[in-house]
């Protein structure tokens, strides 16, 4: 969610670059509805509880050992120093499932692909905007 | 999935449980598709 927060905070820059945003969650609709009721989001969020989309985009699962990598631990520490909290996932969410960022053009063709290699691996918004220019 | 590939027109679910196609979100020049790890 920290990455979604960063993307949302740069909403104006993304809109100026004609980039829409869609967030995909592993949650079930019921869990997502509860989450959005308590934490409204400025971008649409949809569910993929079977993770068919995650598989279609080649997003892999990581291992528990990967959380002990210095880069991953450093990512969580940075999150906590910025006021973020590490919380337990909702029921049904696979904590080992990695995420990713993909930029699609209007025809649905992939322009940019960034499958996360670790739990905290995400491209910055500047990288995403550069891909859209 | 790599640059140049055609993304499958996946069907997701809304928070209300309604199916929605990925293509319905392709209304801007670009769509940033964020696959989240988890909601929290």
PDB file of C-alpha atoms in Angstrom:
ATOM      1  CA  UNK A   1       0.000   0.000   0.000  1.00  0.00           C
ATOM      2  CA  UNK A   2       2.932   2.353   0.515  1.00  0.00           C
ATOM      3  CA  UNK A   3       3.559   2.273  -3.220  1.00  0.00           C
ATOM      4  CA  UNK A   4      -0.093   2.991  -3.933  1.00  0.00           C
ATOM      5  CA  UNK A   5       0.173   5.922  -1.533  1.00  0.00           C
ATOM      6  CA  UNK A   6       3.150   7.276  -3.446  1.00  0.00           C
ATOM      7  CA  UNK A   7       1.319   6.871  -6.750  1.00  0.00           C
ATOM      8  CA  UNK A   8      -1.794   8.542  -5.341  1.00  0.00           C
ATOM      9  CA  UNK A   9       0.276  11.435  -3.986  1.00  0.00           C
ATOM     10  CA  UNK A  10       1.527  12.006  -7.537  1.00  0.00           C
ATOM     11  CA  UNK A  11      -1.956  11.847  -9.040  1.00  0.00           C
ATOM     12  CA  UNK A  12      -1.754  15.287 -10.632  1.00  0.00           C
ATOM     13  CA  UNK A  13       1.532  14.480 -12.373  1.00  0.00           C
ATOM     14  CA  UNK A  14       0.114  11.200 -13.659  1.00  0.00           C
ATOM     15  CA  UNK A  15      -3.089  12.826 -14.884  1.00  0.00           C
ATOM     16  CA  UNK A  16      -1.068  15.540 -16.640  1.00  0.00           C
ATOM     17  CA  UNK A  17       0.787  12.736 -18.439  1.00  0.00           C
ATOM     18  CA  UNK A  18      -2.550  11.113 -19.341  1.00  0.00           C
ATOM     19  CA  UNK A  19      -1.870   8.100 -17.158  1.00  0.00           C
ATOM     20  CA  UNK A  20      -4.829   6.455 -15.491  1.00  0.00           C
ATOM     21  CA  UNK A  21      -4.301   4.143 -12.522  1.00  0.00           C
ATOM     22  CA  UNK A  22      -5.890   0.836 -11.588  1.00  0.00           C
ATOM     23  CA  UNK A  23      -4.848  -1.035  -8.468  1.00  0.00           C
ATOM     24  CA  UNK A  24      -5.395  -4.784  -8.277  1.00  0.00           C
ATOM     25  CA  UNK A  25      -5.734  -6.501  -4.927  1.00  0.00           C
ATOM     26  CA  UNK A  26      -5.611 -10.146  -3.910  1.00  0.00           C
ATOM     27  CA  UNK A  27      -8.489  -9.536  -1.541  1.00  0.00           C
ATOM     28  CA  UNK A  28     -11.983 -10.859  -1.920  1.00  0.00           C
ATOM     29  CA  UNK A  29     -14.699  -8.320  -2.731  1.00  0.00           C
ATOM     30  CA  UNK A  30     -15.996  -8.417   0.835  1.00  0.00           C
ATOM     31  CA  UNK A  31     -12.549  -7.669   2.261  1.00  0.00           C
ATOM     32  CA  UNK A  32     -11.939  -4.936  -0.311  1.00  0.00           C
ATOM     33  CA  UNK A  33     -15.286  -3.337   0.451  1.00  0.00           C
ATOM     34  CA  UNK A  34     -14.473  -3.219   4.144  1.00  0.00           C
ATOM     35  CA  UNK A  35     -11.020  -1.855   3.458  1.00  0.00           C
ATOM     36  CA  UNK A  36     -12.293   0.876   1.115  1.00  0.00           C
ATOM     37  CA  UNK A  37     -15.003   1.852   3.577  1.00  0.00           C
ATOM     38  CA  UNK A  38     -12.316   2.487   6.174  1.00  0.00           C
ATOM     39  CA  UNK A  39      -9.585   3.669   3.775  1.00  0.00           C
ATOM     40  CA  UNK A  40     -11.066   5.359   0.707  1.00  0.00           C
ATOM     41  CA  UNK A  41      -8.642   5.434  -2.207  1.00  0.00           C
ATOM     42  CA  UNK A  42      -8.315   8.098  -4.925  1.00  0.00           C
ATOM     43  CA  UNK A  43      -7.840   5.446  -7.602  1.00  0.00           C
ATOM     44  CA  UNK A  44     -10.011   2.476  -8.547  1.00  0.00           C
ATOM     45  CA  UNK A  45      -9.149  -0.774  -6.785  1.00  0.00           C
ATOM     46  CA  UNK A  46     -10.363  -4.135  -8.038  1.00  0.00           C
ATOM     47  CA  UNK A  47     -10.041  -7.710  -6.790  1.00  0.00           C
ATOM     48  CA  UNK A  48      -8.224 -10.692  -8.173  1.00  0.00           C
ATOM     49  CA  UNK A  49      -8.716 -13.204  -5.339  1.00  0.00           C
ATOM     50  CA  UNK A  50      -7.707 -16.170  -7.496  1.00  0.00           C
ATOM     51  CA  UNK A  51      -4.613 -14.243  -8.599  1.00  0.00           C
ATOM     52  CA  UNK A  52      -5.228 -15.160 -12.229  1.00  0.00           C
ATOM     53  CA  UNK A  53      -4.083 -11.693 -13.230  1.00  0.00           C
ATOM     54  CA  UNK A  54      -0.964 -11.963 -11.119  1.00  0.00           C
ATOM     55  CA  UNK A  55      -0.113 -15.214 -12.919  1.00  0.00           C
ATOM     56  CA  UNK A  56      -0.990 -13.810 -16.342  1.00  0.00           C
ATOM     57  CA  UNK A  57       1.470 -10.966 -15.791  1.00  0.00           C
ATOM     58  CA  UNK A  58       4.143 -13.357 -14.583  1.00  0.00           C
ATOM     59  CA  UNK A  59       4.198 -12.148 -10.996  1.00  0.00           C
ATOM     60  CA  UNK A  60       5.850 -14.691  -8.779  1.00  0.00           C
ATOM     61  CA  UNK A  61       5.812 -15.629  -5.142  1.00  0.00           C
ATOM     62  CA  UNK A  62       8.826 -14.949  -3.019  1.00  0.00           C
ATOM     63  CA  UNK A  63      10.189 -16.945  -0.084  1.00  0.00           C
ATOM     64  CA  UNK A  64      10.100 -16.235   3.621  1.00  0.00           C
ATOM     65  CA  UNK A  65      13.880 -16.014   3.572  1.00  0.00           C
ATOM     66  CA  UNK A  66      13.748 -13.073   1.186  1.00  0.00           C
ATOM     67  CA  UNK A  67      12.299 -10.897   3.948  1.00  0.00           C
ATOM     68  CA  UNK A  68      15.656 -11.100   5.688  1.00  0.00           C
ATOM     69  CA  UNK A  69      17.535  -9.572   2.775  1.00  0.00           C
ATOM     70  CA  UNK A  70      19.074  -6.222   3.742  1.00  0.00           C
ATOM     71  CA  UNK A  71      17.330  -4.476   0.844  1.00  0.00           C
ATOM     72  CA  UNK A  72      13.943  -5.768   1.950  1.00  0.00           C
ATOM     73  CA  UNK A  73      14.493  -5.022   5.618  1.00  0.00           C
ATOM     74  CA  UNK A  74      15.762  -1.574   4.644  1.00  0.00           C
ATOM     75  CA  UNK A  75      12.607  -1.002   2.630  1.00  0.00           C
ATOM     76  CA  UNK A  76      10.420  -1.799   5.615  1.00  0.00           C
ATOM     77  CA  UNK A  77      12.544   0.379   7.886  1.00  0.00           C
ATOM     78  CA  UNK A  78      12.159   3.306   5.472  1.00  0.00           C
ATOM     79  CA  UNK A  79       8.436   2.735   5.481  1.00  0.00           C
ATOM     80  CA  UNK A  80       8.307   2.781   9.263  1.00  0.00           C
ATOM     81  CA  UNK A  81      10.474   5.910   9.500  1.00  0.00           C
ATOM     82  CA  UNK A  82       7.959   7.634   7.197  1.00  0.00           C
ATOM     83  CA  UNK A  83       5.194   6.734   9.593  1.00  0.00           C
ATOM     84  CA  UNK A  84       3.990   3.619   7.860  1.00  0.00           C
ATOM     85  CA  UNK A  85       3.114   0.492   9.753  1.00  0.00           C
ATOM     86  CA  UNK A  86       3.767  -3.121   8.922  1.00  0.00           C
ATOM     87  CA  UNK A  87       0.472  -4.895   9.466  1.00  0.00           C
ATOM     88  CA  UNK A  88      -0.818  -8.410   9.038  1.00  0.00           C
ATOM     89  CA  UNK A  89      -2.444  -9.098   5.682  1.00  0.00           C
ATOM     90  CA  UNK A  90      -6.164  -9.672   5.422  1.00  0.00           C
ATOM     91  CA  UNK A  91      -7.463 -13.264   5.349  1.00  0.00           C
ATOM     92  CA  UNK A  92      -6.917 -14.861   1.967  1.00  0.00           C
ATOM     93  CA  UNK A  93      -4.038 -12.615   0.981  1.00  0.00           C
ATOM     94  CA  UNK A  94      -0.842 -14.449   0.156  1.00  0.00           C
ATOM     95  CA  UNK A  95       1.916 -12.487   1.859  1.00  0.00           C
ATOM     96  CA  UNK A  96       4.493 -14.171  -0.375  1.00  0.00           C
ATOM     97  CA  UNK A  97       2.800 -12.987  -3.577  1.00  0.00           C
ATOM     98  CA  UNK A  98       4.886 -10.296  -5.218  1.00  0.00           C
ATOM     99  CA  UNK A  99       3.375  -7.308  -6.925  1.00  0.00           C
ATOM    100  CA  UNK A 100       4.342  -5.353  -9.984  1.00  0.00           C
ATOM    101  CA  UNK A 101       3.753  -2.250 -12.043  1.00  0.00           C
ATOM    102  CA  UNK A 102       2.762  -2.326 -15.684  1.00  0.00           C
ATOM    103  CA  UNK A 103       2.094   0.554 -18.012  1.00  0.00           C
ATOM    104  CA  UNK A 104      -0.376  -0.250 -20.784  1.00  0.00           C
ATOM    105  CA  UNK A 105      -1.199   1.890 -23.797  1.00  0.00           C
ATOM    106  CA  UNK A 106      -4.750   2.575 -24.929  1.00  0.00           C
ATOM    107  CA  UNK A 107      -4.713  -0.581 -27.041  1.00  0.00           C
ATOM    108  CA  UNK A 108      -3.743  -2.685 -24.035  1.00  0.00           C
ATOM    109  CA  UNK A 109      -0.180  -3.219 -25.112  1.00  0.00           C
ATOM    110  CA  UNK A 110       2.524  -3.337 -22.442  1.00  0.00           C
ATOM    111  CA  UNK A 111       4.752  -0.275 -22.639  1.00  0.00           C
ATOM    112  CA  UNK A 112       6.623  -0.808 -19.383  1.00  0.00           C
ATOM    113  CA  UNK A 113       6.878  -3.823 -17.114  1.00  0.00           C
ATOM    114  CA  UNK A 114       8.255  -3.922 -13.578  1.00  0.00           C
ATOM    115  CA  UNK A 115       7.560  -7.195 -11.813  1.00  0.00           C
ATOM    116  CA  UNK A 116       8.771  -6.783  -8.235  1.00  0.00           C
ATOM    117  CA  UNK A 117      11.758  -8.903  -7.337  1.00  0.00           C
ATOM    118  CA  UNK A 118      11.272  -8.537  -3.591  1.00  0.00           C
ATOM    119  CA  UNK A 119       8.515  -7.472  -1.231  1.00  0.00           C
ATOM    120  CA  UNK A 120       9.656  -3.851  -1.206  1.00  0.00           C
ATOM    121  CA  UNK A 121      10.844  -3.558  -4.808  1.00  0.00           C
ATOM    122  CA  UNK A 122       8.821  -0.975  -6.725  1.00  0.00           C
ATOM    123  CA  UNK A 123       9.687   1.630  -9.337  1.00  0.00           C
ATOM    124  CA  UNK A 124       9.505   5.266  -8.343  1.00  0.00           C
ATOM    125  CA  UNK A 125       6.865   7.495  -9.877  1.00  0.00           C
ATOM    126  CA  UNK A 126       9.548   9.336 -11.873  1.00  0.00           C
ATOM    127  CA  UNK A 127      10.469   6.040 -13.549  1.00  0.00           C
ATOM    128  CA  UNK A 128       6.812   5.387 -14.361  1.00  0.00           C
ATOM    129  CA  UNK A 129       6.332   8.885 -15.779  1.00  0.00           C
ATOM    130  CA  UNK A 130       9.466   8.536 -17.894  1.00  0.00           C
ATOM    131  CA  UNK A 131       8.009   5.366 -19.404  1.00  0.00           C
ATOM    132  CA  UNK A 132       4.866   7.290 -20.354  1.00  0.00           C
ATOM    133  CA  UNK A 133       6.722  10.065 -22.125  1.00  0.00           C
TER     134      UNK A 133
ATOM    135  CA  UNK B   1       4.726 -10.018 -19.624  1.00  0.00           C
ATOM    136  CA  UNK B   2       7.160  -7.738 -21.430  1.00  0.00           C
ATOM    137  CA  UNK B   3       6.995  -4.463 -23.328  1.00  0.00           C
ATOM    138  CA  UNK B   4       5.340  -5.064 -26.655  1.00  0.00           C
ATOM    139  CA  UNK B   5       3.147  -7.872 -25.371  1.00  0.00           C
ATOM    140  CA  UNK B   6      -0.615  -7.556 -25.565  1.00  0.00           C
ATOM    141  CA  UNK B   7      -2.052  -7.635 -22.060  1.00  0.00           C
ATOM    142  CA  UNK B   8      -4.877 -10.147 -21.662  1.00  0.00           C
ATOM    143  CA  UNK B   9      -8.248  -8.546 -21.155  1.00  0.00           C
ATOM    144  CA  UNK B  10      -8.609  -9.892 -17.664  1.00  0.00           C
ATOM    145  CA  UNK B  11     -11.803  -9.890 -15.667  1.00  0.00           C
ATOM    146  CA  UNK B  12     -11.513  -8.548 -12.156  1.00  0.00           C
ATOM    147  CA  UNK B  13     -14.123  -8.054  -9.467  1.00  0.00           C
ATOM    148  CA  UNK B  14     -15.224  -4.785  -7.952  1.00  0.00           C
ATOM    149  CA  UNK B  15     -15.673  -4.356  -4.221  1.00  0.00           C
ATOM    150  CA  UNK B  16     -19.356  -5.026  -4.888  1.00  0.00           C
ATOM    151  CA  UNK B  17     -18.492  -8.365  -6.460  1.00  0.00           C
ATOM    152  CA  UNK B  18     -19.321  -7.275  -9.992  1.00  0.00           C
ATOM    153  CA  UNK B  19     -17.079  -8.431 -12.847  1.00  0.00           C
ATOM    154  CA  UNK B  20     -15.187  -5.722 -14.668  1.00  0.00           C
ATOM    155  CA  UNK B  21     -12.866  -6.071 -17.661  1.00  0.00           C
ATOM    156  CA  UNK B  22      -9.407  -4.563 -17.769  1.00  0.00           C
ATOM    157  CA  UNK B  23     -10.243  -3.000 -21.142  1.00  0.00           C
ATOM    158  CA  UNK B  24     -12.892  -0.823 -19.511  1.00  0.00           C
ATOM    159  CA  UNK B  25     -10.115   1.066 -17.754  1.00  0.00           C
ATOM    160  CA  UNK B  26      -8.151   1.828 -20.942  1.00  0.00           C
ATOM    161  CA  UNK B  27      -9.611   5.317 -21.272  1.00  0.00           C
ATOM    162  CA  UNK B  28      -6.433   7.399 -21.015  1.00  0.00           C
ATOM    163  CA  UNK B  29      -3.342   7.334 -23.189  1.00  0.00           C
ATOM    164  CA  UNK B  30      -1.817   5.022 -20.601  1.00  0.00           C
ATOM    165  CA  UNK B  31      -3.012   2.849 -17.749  1.00  0.00           C
ATOM    166  CA  UNK B  32      -0.755   2.180 -14.789  1.00  0.00           C
ATOM    167  CA  UNK B  33      -1.723  -1.275 -13.585  1.00  0.00           C
ATOM    168  CA  UNK B  34      -0.557  -1.778 -10.008  1.00  0.00           C
ATOM    169  CA  UNK B  35      -0.647  -5.303  -8.672  1.00  0.00           C
ATOM    170  CA  UNK B  36      -0.599  -4.876  -4.900  1.00  0.00           C
ATOM    171  CA  UNK B  37       1.010  -7.279  -2.484  1.00  0.00           C
ATOM    172  CA  UNK B  38      -1.650  -6.733   0.103  1.00  0.00           C
ATOM    173  CA  UNK B  39      -4.048  -4.040   1.209  1.00  0.00           C
ATOM    174  CA  UNK B  40      -2.493  -2.971   4.497  1.00  0.00           C
TER     175      UNK B  40
END
